[in-house]
Each structure stands twice: as C-alpha cells, then as structure tokens.
Coordinates of C-alpha atoms and ligand atoms in Angstrom, one line a residue:
Chain A
X1 CA -7.6 70.4 66.5
X2 CA -3.8 70.4 67.2
X3 CA -3.5 66.8 65.9
X4 CA -5.1 67.8 62.6
X5 CA -2.9 70.8 62.0
X6 CA 0.3 68.8 62.9
X7 CA -0.9 66.1 60.5
X8 CA -1.5 68.7 57.8
X9 CA 2.0 70.1 58.3
X10 CA 3.7 66.7 58.2
X11 CA 1.5 65.9 55.3
X12 CA 2.3 68.9 53.2
X13 CA 6.0 68.4 53.9
X14 CA 5.7 64.8 52.7
X15 CA 3.7 65.8 49.6
X16 CA 6.4 68.3 48.8
X17 CA 9.2 65.8 49.3
X18 CA 7.4 63.1 47.4
X19 CA 6.6 65.2 44.4
X20 CA 10.1 66.8 44.3
X21 CA 11.5 63.3 44.4
X22 CA 9.3 62.2 41.5
X23 CA 10.2 65.3 39.5
X24 CA 14.0 64.8 40.1
X25 CA 13.6 61.2 39.1
X26 CA 11.7 62.0 36.0
X27 CA 14.3 64.5 34.8
X28 CA 17.2 62.2 35.5
X29 CA 15.7 59.2 33.8
X30 CA 14.8 61.3 30.8
X31 CA 18.4 62.5 30.5
X32 CA 19.9 59.1 30.9
X33 CA 17.6 57.2 28.6
X34 CA 16.6 59.6 25.8
X35 CA 19.8 59.4 23.7
X36 CA 20.1 55.6 23.8
X37 CA 16.5 55.4 22.8
X38 CA 17.0 57.7 19.8
X39 CA 20.0 55.7 18.7
X40 CA 18.1 52.5 18.9
X41 CA 15.2 54.0 17.0
X42 CA 17.4 55.2 14.2
X43 CA 19.1 51.9 14.1
X44 CA 15.8 50.1 13.7
X45 CA 14.7 52.4 10.9
X46 CA 17.9 51.6 9.1
X47 CA 17.3 47.9 9.6
X48 CA 13.8 48.3 8.1
X49 CA 15.1 50.0 5.1
X50 CA 17.9 47.5 4.7
X51 CA 15.2 44.8 4.8
X52 CA 13.1 46.5 2.2
X53 CA 16.2 47.0 -0.1
X54 CA 17.6 43.5 0.3
X55 CA 14.5 41.3 0.2
X56 CA 12.3 42.5 -2.6
X57 CA 10.9 39.0 -2.9
X58 CA 11.2 37.6 0.6
X59 CA 11.2 34.0 1.8
X60 CA 10.9 32.1 5.1
X61 CA 14.3 32.7 6.7
X62 CA 14.3 36.4 5.7
X63 CA 10.9 36.8 7.3
X64 CA 12.2 35.1 10.5
X65 CA 15.2 37.4 10.5
X66 CA 12.9 40.4 10.2
X67 CA 10.7 39.2 13.1
X68 CA 13.8 38.9 15.2
X69 CA 14.8 42.5 14.4
X70 CA 11.3 43.7 15.3
X71 CA 11.3 41.9 18.6
X72 CA 14.8 43.2 19.4
X73 CA 13.6 46.7 18.7
X74 CA 10.6 46.1 21.0
X75 CA 12.8 44.9 23.8
X76 CA 15.0 48.0 23.4
X77 CA 11.9 50.1 23.9
X78 CA 11.4 51.2 20.3
X79 CA 7.9 51.1 18.9
X80 CA 8.6 49.3 15.6
X81 CA 5.5 50.5 13.8
X82 CA 5.4 53.9 12.1
X83 CA 8.6 55.8 11.6
X84 CA 11.2 57.5 13.8
X85 CA 8.9 60.6 14.3
X86 CA 6.8 58.6 16.8
X87 CA 6.6 60.6 20.1
X88 CA 9.5 59.6 22.4
X89 CA 9.0 57.1 25.2
X90 CA 11.1 59.2 27.5
X91 CA 9.4 62.5 27.2
X92 CA 8.8 64.3 30.5
X93 CA 5.3 63.0 31.3
X94 CA 6.2 59.4 30.5
X95 CA 9.4 59.7 32.5
X96 CA 7.4 61.1 35.5
X97 CA 4.9 58.3 35.1
X98 CA 7.8 55.8 35.1
X99 CA 9.3 57.3 38.3
X100 CA 5.8 56.8 39.8
X101 CA 5.7 53.1 38.8
X102 CA 9.1 52.6 40.4
X103 CA 8.4 54.1 43.8
X104 CA 5.0 52.4 44.1
X105 CA 6.6 49.1 43.0
X106 CA 3.9 48.7 40.3
X107 CA 6.6 48.5 37.6
X108 CA 4.5 48.1 34.5
X109 CA 7.6 47.5 32.5
X110 CA 6.2 49.1 29.3
X111 CA 9.1 51.5 30.0
X112 CA 12.3 50.3 31.6
X113 CA 15.9 51.7 31.7
X114 CA 18.0 50.1 28.9
X115 CA 21.3 51.9 29.6
X116 CA 23.7 50.8 32.4
X117 CA 23.7 54.2 34.0
X118 CA 19.9 54.2 33.9
X119 CA 19.7 50.9 35.6
X120 CA 22.2 51.9 38.3
X121 CA 20.2 55.1 38.9
X122 CA 17.0 53.1 39.0
X123 CA 18.3 50.8 41.8
X124 CA 19.3 53.8 44.0
X125 CA 16.2 55.7 43.1
X126 CA 14.0 52.8 44.2
X127 CA 16.1 52.2 47.4
X128 CA 15.2 55.7 48.6
X129 CA 11.9 56.2 46.8
X130 CA 10.0 53.1 48.0
X131 CA 10.4 53.9 51.8
X132 CA 9.5 57.5 51.0
X133 CA 6.4 56.4 49.2
X134 CA 5.4 54.1 52.0
X135 CA 5.8 56.9 54.6
X136 CA 3.7 59.1 52.3
X137 CA 0.9 56.6 52.0
X138 CA 1.0 56.0 55.8
X139 CA 0.7 59.6 56.6
X140 CA -2.1 60.0 54.0
X141 CA -3.9 57.1 55.7
X142 CA -3.5 58.8 59.1
X143 CA -5.0 62.0 57.7
X144 CA -7.9 60.2 56.1
X145 CA -8.5 58.4 59.5
X146 CA -8.6 61.8 61.3
X147 CA -11.1 63.1 58.7
X148 CA -13.1 60.0 59.2
X149 CA -13.0 60.6 63.0
X150 CA -14.3 64.2 62.4
X151 CA -17.0 62.9 60.2
X152 CA -18.0 60.5 63.0
X153 CA -18.0 63.3 65.5
X154 CA -20.1 65.5 63.2
X155 CA -22.6 62.7 62.7
X156 CA -22.9 62.0 66.4
X157 CA -24.6 65.3 67.0
X158 CA -27.4 64.2 64.7
X159 CA -27.8 60.5 65.6
X160 CA -26.4 60.1 69.1
X161 CA -25.9 56.3 68.9
X162 CA -22.2 55.6 69.0
X163 CA -22.1 52.1 67.3
X164 CA -24.5 53.0 64.6
X165 CA -22.6 56.2 63.7
X166 CA -19.3 54.3 63.5
X167 CA -20.7 51.6 61.3
X168 CA -22.4 54.3 59.1
X169 CA -19.2 56.3 58.8
X170 CA -17.1 53.3 57.9
X171 CA -19.6 52.1 55.3
X172 CA -20.0 55.6 53.9
X173 CA -16.2 55.8 53.6
X174 CA -16.1 52.3 52.0
X175 CA -18.9 53.0 49.5
X176 CA -17.7 56.5 48.4
X177 CA -14.2 55.2 48.2
X178 CA -15.2 52.2 46.1
X179 CA -17.1 54.5 43.8
X180 CA -14.4 57.1 43.5
X181 CA -11.5 54.7 43.1
X182 CA -12.8 51.4 41.8
X183 CA -15.9 52.2 39.7
X184 CA -15.6 55.7 38.2
X185 CA -11.9 55.5 37.1
X186 CA -12.4 52.2 35.2
X187 CA -15.5 53.7 33.5
X188 CA -13.3 56.6 32.4
X189 CA -10.5 54.3 31.3
X190 CA -12.8 52.0 29.4
X191 CA -14.2 55.1 27.6
X192 CA -10.8 56.6 26.7
X193 CA -8.8 53.5 26.0
X194 CA -11.5 51.5 24.3
X195 CA -11.4 48.7 26.8
X196 CA -14.4 46.8 28.1
X197 CA -15.4 47.7 31.6
X198 CA -14.1 44.3 32.7
X199 CA -10.7 44.9 31.2
X200 CA -10.6 48.4 32.8
X201 CA -11.5 46.9 36.2
X202 CA -8.8 44.2 35.7
X203 CA -6.3 47.0 34.9
X204 CA -7.4 48.9 38.1
X205 CA -7.0 45.8 40.2
X206 CA -3.7 44.8 38.8
X207 CA -2.4 48.3 39.3
X208 CA -3.7 48.9 42.9
X209 CA -2.5 45.5 44.0
X210 CA 0.9 46.8 42.7
X211 CA 1.3 43.6 40.6
X212 CA 1.4 45.7 37.4
X213 CA 1.8 43.2 34.6
X214 CA 1.9 46.0 32.0
X215 CA -0.5 44.2 29.6
X216 CA -2.8 47.1 30.0
X217 CA -1.3 50.5 30.7
X218 CA -3.2 53.7 30.8
X219 CA -2.2 56.3 28.2
X220 CA -0.6 53.9 25.8
X221 CA -3.5 53.8 23.5
X222 CA -3.9 57.5 23.8
X223 CA -0.3 58.0 22.7
X224 CA -0.9 55.7 19.8
X225 CA -4.0 57.8 18.8
X226 CA -1.8 60.9 18.9
X227 CA 0.9 59.2 16.8
X228 CA -1.7 58.5 14.1
X229 CA -1.6 62.1 13.2
X230 CA 2.1 61.6 12.5
X231 CA 1.7 58.2 10.9
X232 CA 0.2 58.9 7.5
X233 CA 2.8 61.4 6.2
X234 CA 5.4 59.2 7.9
X235 CA 4.3 56.1 6.0
X236 CA 4.5 58.0 2.7
X237 CA 8.0 59.1 3.6
X238 CA 9.0 55.5 4.4
X239 CA 7.5 54.4 1.2
X240 CA 9.3 57.0 -0.8
X241 CA 12.6 56.4 0.8
X242 CA 12.2 52.7 0.2
X243 CA 11.8 53.4 -3.4
X244 CA 14.8 55.7 -3.3
X245 CA 16.7 52.9 -1.7
X246 CA 15.7 50.5 -4.4
X247 CA 17.0 52.9 -7.1
X248 CA 20.2 54.2 -5.4
X249 CA 21.2 51.3 -3.2
X250 CA 23.1 52.1 0.1
X251 CA 22.6 55.9 0.3
X252 CA 22.4 55.5 4.2
X253 CA 23.7 59.0 5.0
X254 CA 21.1 60.7 2.8
X255 CA 18.2 58.7 4.3
X256 CA 19.3 59.5 7.9
X257 CA 19.6 63.1 7.0
X258 CA 16.1 63.0 5.4
X259 CA 14.6 61.4 8.5
X260 CA 16.3 63.9 10.8
X261 CA 15.1 66.9 8.9
X262 CA 11.6 65.5 8.7
X263 CA 11.7 65.0 12.5
X264 CA 12.9 68.6 12.9
X265 CA 10.0 69.9 10.8
X266 CA 7.5 67.9 12.9
X267 CA 9.0 68.7 16.2
X268 CA 6.9 71.8 17.0
X269 CA 3.6 70.1 16.3
X270 CA 2.7 67.2 18.7
X271 CA -1.1 67.0 18.5
X272 CA -2.8 65.5 21.5
X273 CA 0.4 65.6 23.5
X274 CA -0.8 67.9 26.3
X275 CA -4.1 66.0 26.6
X276 CA -2.1 62.8 27.2
X277 CA 0.0 64.5 29.9
X278 CA -3.1 65.7 31.7
X279 CA -4.7 62.3 31.4
X280 CA -1.6 60.5 32.7
X281 CA -1.4 63.0 35.6
X282 CA -5.1 62.2 36.5
X283 CA -4.3 58.5 36.4
X284 CA -1.2 59.1 38.7
X285 CA -3.4 61.0 41.2
X286 CA -5.9 58.2 41.1
X287 CA -3.2 55.6 41.8
X288 CA -1.8 57.5 44.8
X289 CA -5.2 58.2 46.5
X290 CA -6.6 54.8 45.7
X291 CA -3.5 53.1 47.2
X292 CA -3.8 55.2 50.4
X293 CA -7.5 54.4 50.6
X294 CA -6.8 50.7 50.0
X295 CA -4.1 50.6 52.7
X296 CA -6.6 52.2 55.1
X297 CA -9.4 49.7 54.2
X298 CA -6.9 46.8 54.7
X299 CA -5.9 48.3 58.1
X300 CA -9.5 48.5 59.1
X301 CA -10.0 44.9 58.0
X302 CA -7.1 43.8 60.2
X303 CA -8.5 45.9 63.2
X304 CA -11.9 44.4 62.8
X305 CA -10.4 40.9 62.6
X306 CA -8.4 41.6 65.8
X307 CA -11.5 42.9 67.6
X308 CA -13.4 39.8 66.6
X309 CA -10.5 37.6 67.9
X310 CA -10.6 39.6 71.2
X311 CA -14.4 39.3 71.4
X312 CA -14.4 35.5 70.8
X313 CA -11.5 34.9 73.3
X314 CA -12.1 37.2 76.2
Chain B
X1 CA 11.9 25.4 73.0
X2 CA 8.1 25.5 73.0
X3 CA 8.1 28.7 70.9
X4 CA 10.4 27.0 68.4
X5 CA 8.2 23.9 68.0
X6 CA 5.0 26.0 67.8
X7 CA 6.7 28.2 65.2
X8 CA 7.7 25.1 63.2
X9 CA 4.2 23.7 63.3
X10 CA 2.6 27.0 62.1
X11 CA 5.4 27.3 59.7
X12 CA 4.9 23.9 58.1
X13 CA 1.2 24.5 57.9
X14 CA 1.8 27.8 56.2
X15 CA 4.3 26.2 53.8
X16 CA 1.8 23.5 53.0
X17 CA -1.0 26.1 52.4
X18 CA 1.2 28.3 50.4
X19 CA 2.5 25.6 48.1
X20 CA -1.0 24.0 47.7
X21 CA -2.3 27.5 46.7
X22 CA 0.4 27.9 44.2
X23 CA -0.1 24.5 42.7
X24 CA -3.9 25.0 42.4
X25 CA -3.3 28.4 40.8
X26 CA -0.8 26.9 38.4
X27 CA -3.2 24.2 37.2
X28 CA -6.2 26.6 36.8
X29 CA -4.2 29.2 35.0
X30 CA -2.9 26.6 32.7
X31 CA -6.3 25.2 32.0
X32 CA -7.8 28.7 31.4
X33 CA -5.0 30.1 29.1
X34 CA -3.6 27.2 27.2
X35 CA -6.3 26.9 24.6
X36 CA -6.6 30.6 23.8
X37 CA -2.8 30.6 23.5
X38 CA -2.8 27.8 21.0
X39 CA -5.6 29.5 19.0
X40 CA -3.6 32.8 18.9
X41 CA -0.5 30.9 17.9
X42 CA -2.2 29.1 15.0
X43 CA -3.8 32.4 13.9
X44 CA -0.5 34.1 13.8
X45 CA 1.1 31.3 11.8
X46 CA -1.7 31.7 9.3
X47 CA -1.1 35.4 9.2
X48 CA 2.6 34.9 8.5
X49 CA 1.8 32.5 5.7
X50 CA -0.8 34.8 4.3
X51 CA 1.8 37.6 4.3
X52 CA 4.3 35.4 2.5
X53 CA 1.7 34.4 -0.1
X54 CA 0.3 37.8 -0.7
X55 CA 3.3 40.1 -0.7
X56 CA 6.0 38.4 -2.8
X57 CA 7.5 41.8 -3.5
X58 CA 6.6 43.9 -0.4
X59 CA 6.5 47.7 0.0
X60 CA 6.2 50.2 2.9
X61 CA 2.5 49.8 3.8
X62 CA 2.7 46.0 3.6
X63 CA 5.7 46.0 5.9
X64 CA 3.9 48.3 8.4
X65 CA 0.9 46.0 8.3
X66 CA 3.1 43.1 9.1
X67 CA 4.9 44.9 11.9
X68 CA 1.4 45.5 13.4
X69 CA 0.6 41.8 13.1
X70 CA 3.7 40.8 14.9
X71 CA 3.2 43.3 17.7
X72 CA -0.4 42.1 18.1
X73 CA 0.9 38.5 18.4
X74 CA 3.4 39.6 21.0
X75 CA 0.7 41.4 23.0
X76 CA -1.4 38.2 22.9
X77 CA 1.5 36.3 24.4
X78 CA 2.6 34.5 21.2
X79 CA 6.3 34.4 20.4
X80 CA 6.3 35.5 16.8
X81 CA 9.7 34.0 15.9
X82 CA 10.0 30.3 15.0
X83 CA 6.9 28.3 14.3
X84 CA 3.9 27.0 16.3
X85 CA 6.0 24.1 17.7
X86 CA 7.6 26.5 20.2
X87 CA 7.2 25.3 23.8
X88 CA 4.0 26.6 25.2
X89 CA 4.0 29.7 27.5
X90 CA 1.5 28.0 29.7
X91 CA 3.2 24.7 30.5
X92 CA 3.1 23.7 34.2
X93 CA 6.4 25.2 35.3
X94 CA 5.7 28.5 33.6
X95 CA 2.2 28.6 35.1
X96 CA 3.5 27.9 38.5
X97 CA 6.1 30.6 38.1
X98 CA 3.3 32.9 37.0
X99 CA 1.2 32.1 40.1
X100 CA 4.3 33.0 42.2
X101 CA 4.7 36.3 40.5
X102 CA 1.0 37.1 41.2
X103 CA 1.1 36.3 45.0
X104 CA 4.4 38.1 45.6
X105 CA 3.0 41.1 43.5
X106 CA 6.2 41.0 41.4
X107 CA 4.1 40.6 38.2
X108 CA 6.9 40.5 35.5
X109 CA 4.2 40.5 32.9
X110 CA 6.1 38.3 30.4
X111 CA 3.1 36.1 31.0
X112 CA -0.3 37.5 31.7
X113 CA -3.9 36.1 31.3
X114 CA -5.4 37.0 28.0
X115 CA -8.8 35.4 28.3
X116 CA -11.6 37.0 30.3
X117 CA -12.0 33.9 32.6
X118 CA -8.2 34.0 33.2
X119 CA -8.4 37.6 34.2
X120 CA -11.4 37.1 36.5
X121 CA -9.6 34.2 38.2
X122 CA -6.4 36.2 38.4
X123 CA -8.2 38.9 40.4
X124 CA -9.7 36.5 42.9
X125 CA -6.5 34.5 43.1
X126 CA -4.5 37.6 43.9
X127 CA -7.1 38.8 46.5
X128 CA -6.6 35.6 48.5
X129 CA -3.0 34.9 47.5
X130 CA -1.3 38.2 48.4
X131 CA -2.4 38.2 52.1
X132 CA -1.5 34.5 52.3
X133 CA 1.9 35.2 50.9
X134 CA 2.4 38.1 53.4
X135 CA 1.4 35.9 56.3
X136 CA 3.9 33.3 55.0
X137 CA 6.7 35.7 54.8
X138 CA 5.9 37.1 58.2
X139 CA 6.0 33.7 59.8
X140 CA 9.2 32.8 58.0
X141 CA 10.7 36.1 59.3
X142 CA 9.6 35.1 62.9
X143 CA 11.3 31.7 62.5
X144 CA 14.5 33.3 61.2
X145 CA 14.5 35.7 64.2
X146 CA 14.1 32.8 66.6
X147 CA 17.0 31.0 64.9
X148 CA 19.0 34.2 65.1
X149 CA 18.2 34.3 68.9
X150 CA 19.4 30.8 69.3
X151 CA 22.6 31.7 67.4
X152 CA 23.1 34.6 69.8
X153 CA 22.5 32.3 72.9
X154 CA 25.0 29.8 71.5
X155 CA 27.6 32.5 70.9
X156 CA 27.1 34.0 74.4
X157 CA 28.7 30.9 76.0
X158 CA 31.9 31.6 74.1
X159 CA 32.2 35.4 74.3
X160 CA 30.0 36.5 77.3
X161 CA 29.7 40.1 76.3
X162 CA 26.0 40.8 75.4
X163 CA 26.3 43.8 73.2
X164 CA 29.2 42.4 71.1
X165 CA 27.4 39.1 70.6
X166 CA 24.3 40.8 69.4
X167 CA 26.2 43.0 66.9
X168 CA 28.2 40.0 65.7
X169 CA 25.1 37.9 65.2
X170 CA 23.3 40.6 63.3
X171 CA 26.3 41.3 61.1
X172 CA 26.9 37.6 60.5
X173 CA 23.2 37.3 59.6
X174 CA 23.5 40.3 57.3
X175 CA 26.7 39.2 55.6
X176 CA 25.7 35.5 55.0
X177 CA 22.3 36.7 53.8
X178 CA 23.8 39.2 51.4
X179 CA 26.1 36.5 50.0
X180 CA 23.4 33.9 49.8
X181 CA 20.7 36.1 48.3
X182 CA 22.3 39.1 46.6
X183 CA 25.7 37.9 45.4
X184 CA 25.6 34.1 44.6
X185 CA 22.3 34.0 42.7
X186 CA 23.2 37.0 40.4
X187 CA 26.5 35.2 39.7
X188 CA 24.5 32.1 38.8
X189 CA 22.0 34.0 36.7
X190 CA 24.7 35.9 34.8
X191 CA 26.4 32.6 34.0
X192 CA 23.2 30.8 32.8
X193 CA 21.4 33.7 31.1
X194 CA 24.5 35.3 29.6
X195 CA 23.9 38.6 31.4
X196 CA 26.7 40.8 32.8
X197 CA 26.9 40.7 36.6
X198 CA 25.5 44.2 36.7
X199 CA 22.5 43.1 34.7
X200 CA 21.9 40.1 36.9
X201 CA 22.2 42.2 40.0
X202 CA 19.7 44.7 38.5
X203 CA 17.4 41.8 37.8
X204 CA 17.7 40.6 41.4
X205 CA 17.1 44.1 42.8
X206 CA 14.0 44.7 40.6
X207 CA 12.7 41.3 41.6
X208 CA 13.2 41.5 45.3
X209 CA 11.8 45.1 45.5
X210 CA 8.8 43.5 43.8
X211 CA 8.9 46.1 41.1
X212 CA 9.3 43.4 38.4
X213 CA 9.6 45.3 35.1
X214 CA 9.9 42.0 33.2
X215 CA 12.7 43.4 31.0
X216 CA 14.9 40.6 32.5
X217 CA 13.2 37.4 33.5
X218 CA 15.0 34.3 34.7
X219 CA 14.5 31.2 32.5
X220 CA 13.4 33.1 29.4
X221 CA 16.8 32.8 27.7
X222 CA 17.0 29.1 28.7
X223 CA 13.6 28.5 27.1
X224 CA 14.9 30.2 24.0
X225 CA 18.0 28.0 24.0
X226 CA 15.7 24.9 24.2
X227 CA 13.5 26.1 21.4
X228 CA 16.6 26.4 19.1
X229 CA 16.5 22.6 18.9
X230 CA 13.0 22.9 17.4
X231 CA 13.8 25.9 15.3
X232 CA 15.8 24.6 12.4
X233 CA 13.4 21.9 11.2
X234 CA 10.5 24.3 11.9
X235 CA 12.0 26.9 9.6
X236 CA 12.3 24.4 6.8
X237 CA 8.7 23.5 7.3
X238 CA 7.6 27.1 7.2
X239 CA 9.6 27.6 4.1
X240 CA 8.2 24.5 2.5
X241 CA 4.6 25.4 3.4
X242 CA 5.1 28.9 2.1
X243 CA 6.1 27.4 -1.3
X244 CA 3.1 25.1 -1.1
X245 CA 1.0 28.2 -0.5
X246 CA 2.3 29.9 -3.5
X247 CA 1.5 27.0 -5.7
X248 CA -1.9 25.9 -4.3
X249 CA -3.3 29.2 -3.0
X250 CA -5.7 29.0 0.0
X251 CA -5.2 25.4 1.1
X252 CA -5.6 26.5 4.8
X253 CA -7.0 23.3 6.1
X254 CA -4.1 21.3 4.7
X255 CA -1.5 23.6 6.2
X256 CA -3.1 23.6 9.7
X257 CA -3.3 19.8 9.5
X258 CA 0.4 19.7 8.4
X259 CA 1.4 21.8 11.4
X260 CA -0.7 19.8 13.8
X261 CA 0.8 16.5 12.7
X262 CA 4.3 18.0 12.9
X263 CA 3.6 19.2 16.4
X264 CA 2.4 15.7 17.3
X265 CA 5.6 14.2 16.0
X266 CA 7.7 16.6 18.1
X267 CA 5.6 16.4 21.2
X268 CA 7.6 13.6 23.0
X269 CA 10.9 15.3 22.6
X270 CA 11.4 18.5 24.5
X271 CA 15.1 18.9 25.1
X272 CA 16.2 20.9 28.0
X273 CA 12.7 21.2 29.4
X274 CA 13.3 19.5 32.7
X275 CA 16.4 21.5 33.2
X276 CA 14.4 24.7 32.8
X277 CA 11.8 23.6 35.3
X278 CA 14.5 22.8 37.9
X279 CA 16.2 26.1 37.2
X280 CA 12.9 28.0 37.6
X281 CA 12.1 26.2 40.8
X282 CA 15.5 27.2 42.2
X283 CA 14.8 30.8 41.2
X284 CA 11.4 30.6 42.9
X285 CA 13.0 29.3 46.1
X286 CA 15.5 32.1 46.0
X287 CA 12.8 34.7 45.6
X288 CA 10.8 33.4 48.6
X289 CA 13.8 33.1 51.0
X290 CA 15.3 36.4 49.9
X291 CA 12.0 38.2 50.3
X292 CA 11.7 36.9 53.9
X293 CA 15.3 37.8 54.6
X294 CA 14.8 41.3 53.2
X295 CA 11.7 41.8 55.2
X296 CA 13.6 40.9 58.3
X297 CA 16.5 43.2 57.5
X298 CA 14.0 46.0 56.9
X299 CA 12.3 45.2 60.2
X300 CA 15.7 45.3 62.0
X301 CA 16.4 48.6 60.3
X302 CA 13.2 50.1 61.6
X303 CA 13.9 48.7 65.1
X304 CA 17.4 50.2 65.1
X305 CA 15.9 53.6 63.9
X306 CA 13.3 53.5 66.7
X307 CA 16.0 52.6 69.3
X308 CA 18.1 55.6 68.1
X309 CA 15.1 57.9 68.4
X310 CA 14.4 56.7 71.9
X311 CA 18.1 57.1 72.9
X312 CA 18.2 60.7 71.5
X313 CA 14.9 61.7 73.1
X314 CA 14.9 60.0 76.5
Ligands
K1 K1 5.1 44.8 40.6
K2 K1 5.4 44.5 37.4

C-alpha cells in the first residue's frame, strides 16, 4: 500500500513537471516562431501576386521559377495554398503538439523551428526534455506494473493457481492494451482523417516507434478542413486583388494593407479550431500512454527472454 | 584479453548482421518504391504540361489548383522542379540511407514509403531492425568501454594515481569524442551543404537525439547540385514539349515517349552521383559511431549520478 502511494506521489509530481515543461515549451516556441512565419507568409503572398501580374501568358521557365517559389515557401513552413488568412502553424495547440514531438523524439517535422533563436532553444529544450520524458515514461511503467500486480493479487482470490493467474493477467493486459492503443485509435484516425485503416495503423506504428516520418500527421487534415471555411472568400479576394494588380501594376502597399485588414476581420471567427485542439490533445494523450504501455510490453518481453535463458541454462 | 577477443567476435558478427540487414532493406525498399515513384513522376509531368496547355493566361483559381498539384506531387515524394530526368529518390544509396533512418528511429521523412506494400514492409522491417540496432549500439558501447579500460591501464603505468588516471581518461574520451562527432562533422557539413555552422550543429543535434525533423538532411543539397547538370537541357525540353502541346493538343503518348527516350539518353551520365554516395556513407558512419559514443556518455552520466547519490546517502 505504501509503495502505491509513494508511486502516486512521484507520479503526480512527474506529471506536473512534464506538463509544465510542455506548456513552457509551447509558449516559447510560439513566441519565437510566429513572427518569422507571418513574414514568410506575407512574402509568399506577394510572390504569388507578382507572378500573376508578370506572367499573364506563362511559359516553361516561368513555371519552373514559380514551382521553386512554392517549394521554398513550403520549406519555410508556409502552406502555399489558399491565402494568408490560413490558420497559423504556430498557434498554441500546434506549438504544444510540436513540444510533445520534440521530447518524445518523434519529430514529425511538419513543423520545425526556422529562426536561429528557435533552433537554439529547441536544442536546449530537447536536452532537458528528453531525459524528463524518459523518466516520466519509466515512472508510468512502474505504476502500471504495480496496478498489474494488484490485478494479479485480486484474481488470485478467485482462481488460486499462481502461474495461470500471472499468464491471464499478462495476456489481459496485453489484449486490452492492444485494443486501447493499437486498434481503437487507428480506427478513430481513419474515420476523422479519411485514411484507410492500414494507413492509420501505419501512422500509429511509425509514431509509437518514434520514427515519425511526418508523411501522415494527425490533425493536419482536420486543420485543412477548417481552413476550407476561410478558403472560398479568400480565393475571391486573391482573384480580385490579382485583377487589381493587372490594372494598377505595383500597388504593393495597398494589397498588403487589404490582406491585413481582411485578416483582422476574420480573426475572431476560426471555425473548427477548438475541435482540432481537442482532437490533437486526445492524440497526445494516446501517444504518451501508448508509449508507456509499449515500453512495459518490451520490458516484459526482455524479462521473459531472460527467464527462458535461465531455464535453458540452469 | 579473453574479454576483448570475445567482444570483437560478437562485435564483428553484429556488424555483419547489421549491415546485411541494412543492405537487404535497401534493396527491398528500392524494389517496392521505385515503380510507384516513376509513375507519380510521369503523372506530375503530364499535369504540368496540361497546366501549360490549358491556362495560357492564368487567373487566381487556376493558380490555386496548380499549387495543390505541386503540393500533392511533393507529398508523393516527387520533386516538382526540373523534369522527370531528376535522379530517382529511391536509388540504392538513398534507399540504404532510408533503411538507416528507419532502424535508428531518426526517420527524417524526406523519403518515406508511399505504396501499401512499402508501408507494410517498413513496419516489419522496423520491428526487427530497431532491436537489432539497439543491440548493435550496446555492443559497440561495451567495446568502447573495454578500450577505455585499456587506455586507463596503459596510462596507470606512467602516472600511478588511480583517481587522476580515471578522470583524465574519461575527459580525454569526452573531448576527443566531442571533436570527432560534434565539431568536425558539422564543420564538414556546413562546408559541403552551404549551411552556417549553427545550422550544421543543429542538424547534428537533431540527428543524434534521433528527433530527425528532416528540415536539414545531409546529401539533399548535393543531390540538387548534381541535378543542375541535368536541369538546363531538361528545361529546354519542357519548353519545347509545351509548345508542341499548344500546337498538337493532346498528343500525350508522343510526349511520354519523348521523355522516356530522353531519359534513356541521359541514363549513362549521372555526374556527381558517386561522390554523393560516398558522402552519404560517411554521414551514415558518423551517425552510427556518434550514437554509440553518445549512449556511452549518457551511461557514464547515469553512473556518475548514481555514485553521487550513494556518496551523499551512505
Ligand atoms: K524520430
Ligand atoms: K522524425
């Protein structure tokens, strides 16, 4: 009983430390990256308008140049489709999600710091965050083991056979864990993101092995869906301003002002935003618990292997 | 002496297993992904030509549509700039590099499997490869420790003070390791890739912490430099074929044939290709040794911490 309460104390302290660390990271990354992002975004919008103004009848090299511009924007973290009223990459929930991918070393890379200060902070953040996350997962694994032990003790009263109870508890733990962490979340993701179940499972595996290619990232599609609401009027604006450009060539200041005021008008109304935050939080919780469960399963595997080695070489 | 030779035996076996595993992975990934990539690539080239043919004077929505096409191509792993004679993403050295990023869980994501068979194979490859890689790094760490022990014994004959020798050996190990793994490689990368030293160091850190965002990847710029040789004639071809399109609308078969024969002509001459392979191999060796060294340093840190705890609580 004492072990359990001590474990809970340590555990709640670690949870507190971990989440505070993530919160702090989220805020600082947001502060560091947001302005550079908005500059890049405006710059890309101007490039687009330049392009429309200059190449009314475009040819091969012009097209190549434009492709280069789009890829550059993409590398700088600007979503080149739509207009500059797209939701920011570095809003709080995304920044929090990013901090989570740093400390777990998943590192999807769909977001990454582009400013020097952001990169420097990222290095120090990871230096402290990765050990903290490992300690957190270890402690969580210990607590899960203790709960498993209690489950075993509870079952022993009913069945009385030690070996059978242990095997049953472990397999119960394994099966419920698999369902909770490897079957139900991919089903949910495939439903929300429009992936096949195979793709969703692949995403789950790549995430929980901490490989994190970033070819599938949870919440990206949802963000795109939300930005559709903003897209149609945005397109009309882009279209209009392009025409304005063609008539009054090089009225850059006016255009920037127009975009800014349009952004201001839209600022209050971000449909689907809260829903995405909630969804991403759920995904984050899934990652943490599933990683702890996985570490435990791997530990058990190692223990079973060692027992087998001892049994075969007495 | 016996421990050292046993260690070397185990070690050479593990090296052999590890490299065989990487080679097998590289070949299979290449087989699985190459055809899908070439299809995507041809499809994107056709889209580009369609675009040029249809929108001689383009407007906002057309531009948006084109941006979507480019991003889709990018997601499918096709480099949208240049033409379809760009060097393949899934040539052997890239595929080998990819297999390395999977087993180390770095997962840059600049390459990732796009076919279902590739994704299924990737899951099973990682399932076996990650433990193998961990075992490999552990064994390498043990061997490095033994060498460190021999270094200490060697030094003891000269200095005779145990504590001083140990501290000196550890600090020598730390300093030479830092130079070899954290200072010289970033210097080399910054020279070859045209990054600042800060960026190169950031890349090294993100790689060795196995976060692997993929915003900076070694050898990508070099590949781009090599593709410049192919770019200028390619552009002329694109330009020409676009004109051909405008005259004889919908002569798809002819165009595909033209591109194919052009690709065939260029096939023998890939300038800078061998140089990139060598450079990537060096980078791979750096990653493996640096990871082993880092694991050892972290182990030492933990041991020192434990000793301190024992000293303060006797
Ligand atoms: K990773
Ligand atoms: K990654």
